[in-house]
């Protein structure tokens, strides 16, 4: 009898926070990124009492937490989980939430909220996180009843990870997380208004197959939808069966092997000449899992002007949104490619088209001028690629270094490229590398960052110090906001307004203050002497690599121009 009473008493004294912890365990969550505060103290107390259930990562700023969760989600291909307190804790997460929404990253973000009774009174550390995040989340919740908490958590993970992935916010008032519950809770859920279409319409697959038999100049455009769907193997089979050249978006890099003979590289504003001319001249454009954003298409009037467009996307809102589509296929990318691969393979003669594409690839490669005494940033990225044998997980901020990494680090595998695409977030690369490393402790993780972006989230060095994570931070240091400087040079008559940063910290001493090895590299000779050992070491490192400030990213499509109007194609 005493044992039975003890069990009942234990059940009665559980709180909403305990329910949350149990629900997270049920969802298979093993890693949490979060920062405590008043409104989430009951949750952190429950995490403390559930010792050993999670690896809780304490960033030094909430923005670091959510970018780390994004990096984790990209590499692990599962939802990243974040906890932040109310008010400033929640609003510090907003940039990362918007970033995840733009790039279709699955996140479940738990924010603390003031008690229900004072919501709307401008209570201490209150913010309307529901109103703030509604435009930048796939869905959001504010928990009103403790018994609904397990159901809401289940729904949140389901919505974040199915269909087109994205962030979901769950706002939990403090009195809900602190409340003791003794009644039955709701676990089951049914969302009749949310039923993503996962399998393609067979008629549309047949239409695409028929279009393939008639096309003379087909091209495949791959986006991150391939990676989210785990469809890289099916994509390789499809492209090789039909001998179709492949162009990648920025976020699609790695979905198809970059070193494969059918790969033409990245398309868009800083894409390769071969890739952009293939998009411009093709007669059949097969877009799988990409959203036709403006940085890819350039001037829409000149985008694939003679092509029949087939678009495979799990989000029907993307099909026809920017580019008129002849063959719309609403489907999971893996299911659509399987259906296409199950069709009888028709041997097609694309020799002339392939020869033309390969000739462009050979005649107009990416280029840079090598220097004897100065480090050229393109060469730096190429050396990182060589020294890691192309097997590293690479993260970046946004800007010139991001484009050079996309151009010169050839990704042959999915889930190795972690960058901020749609939102273009400075400060993203380093904390994202922390999450990426935690998701894959066996791989070398390299954060290629700019000197501007790194200074936005460098406080996360404390996480490397605390955990000894072997992240390698390579600062492509041109003492400028590089892409801003490039645009000012090209389009604002060289008026470098607030883009040159002459005053910087001593990054080596900064690293050493966190007990992390720091290195200063300002010549090709030094780089070749020390960088291989740095990358091969099992310790974290900060590498201040001084590169030419005047170097620009080429090729380039100027604003308002079409894919065929690239500048900087030749040296």
mmCIF file of C-alpha atoms in Angstrom, residues 6 26 46 58 64 71 88 126 135 152 176 186 199 211 220 251 300 330 338 366 385 414 418 447 462 470 496 500 513:
data_model
loop_
_atom_site.group_PDB
_atom_site.id
_atom_site.type_symbol
_atom_site.label_atom_id
_atom_site.label_comp_id
_atom_site.label_asym_id
_atom_site.label_seq_id
_atom_site.Cartn_x
_atom_site.Cartn_y
_atom_site.Cartn_z
ATOM 1 C CA UNK A 6 4.212 6.755 -3.270
ATOM 2 C CA UNK A 26 9.303 10.837 -26.077
ATOM 3 C CA UNK A 46 12.746 19.890 -14.486
ATOM 4 C CA UNK A 58 24.476 26.784 -22.859
ATOM 5 C CA UNK A 64 24.113 31.665 -30.618
ATOM 6 C CA UNK A 71 23.526 23.910 -37.689
ATOM 7 C CA UNK A 88 14.514 39.707 -24.447
ATOM 8 C CA UNK A 126 6.825 40.376 -21.347
ATOM 9 C CA UNK A 135 4.957 35.914 -39.954
ATOM 10 C CA UNK A 152 1.063 20.578 -28.484
ATOM 11 C CA UNK A 176 1.647 26.576 -16.807
ATOM 12 C CA UNK A 186 -3.947 14.800 -24.048
ATOM 13 C CA UNK A 199 3.367 11.390 -53.202
ATOM 14 C CA UNK A 211 8.755 15.882 -71.817
ATOM 15 C CA UNK A 220 18.118 19.581 -63.543
ATOM 16 C CA UNK A 251 21.444 25.580 -50.462
ATOM 17 C CA UNK A 300 12.933 36.877 -64.497
ATOM 18 C CA UNK A 330 3.479 18.621 -55.554
ATOM 19 C CA UNK A 338 11.477 7.241 -57.164
ATOM 20 C CA UNK A 366 36.172 29.886 -61.964
ATOM 21 C CA UNK A 385 39.207 21.784 -49.486
ATOM 22 C CA UNK A 414 24.598 16.110 -48.551
ATOM 23 C CA UNK A 418 25.684 24.816 -43.554
ATOM 24 C CA UNK A 447 33.622 27.595 -39.848
ATOM 25 C CA UNK A 462 33.230 30.135 -24.461
ATOM 26 C CA UNK A 470 37.295 20.756 -32.222
ATOM 27 C CA UNK A 496 33.186 52.938 -49.241
ATOM 28 C CA UNK A 500 36.197 49.310 -44.178
ATOM 29 C CA UNK A 513 41.920 34.341 -23.574
#
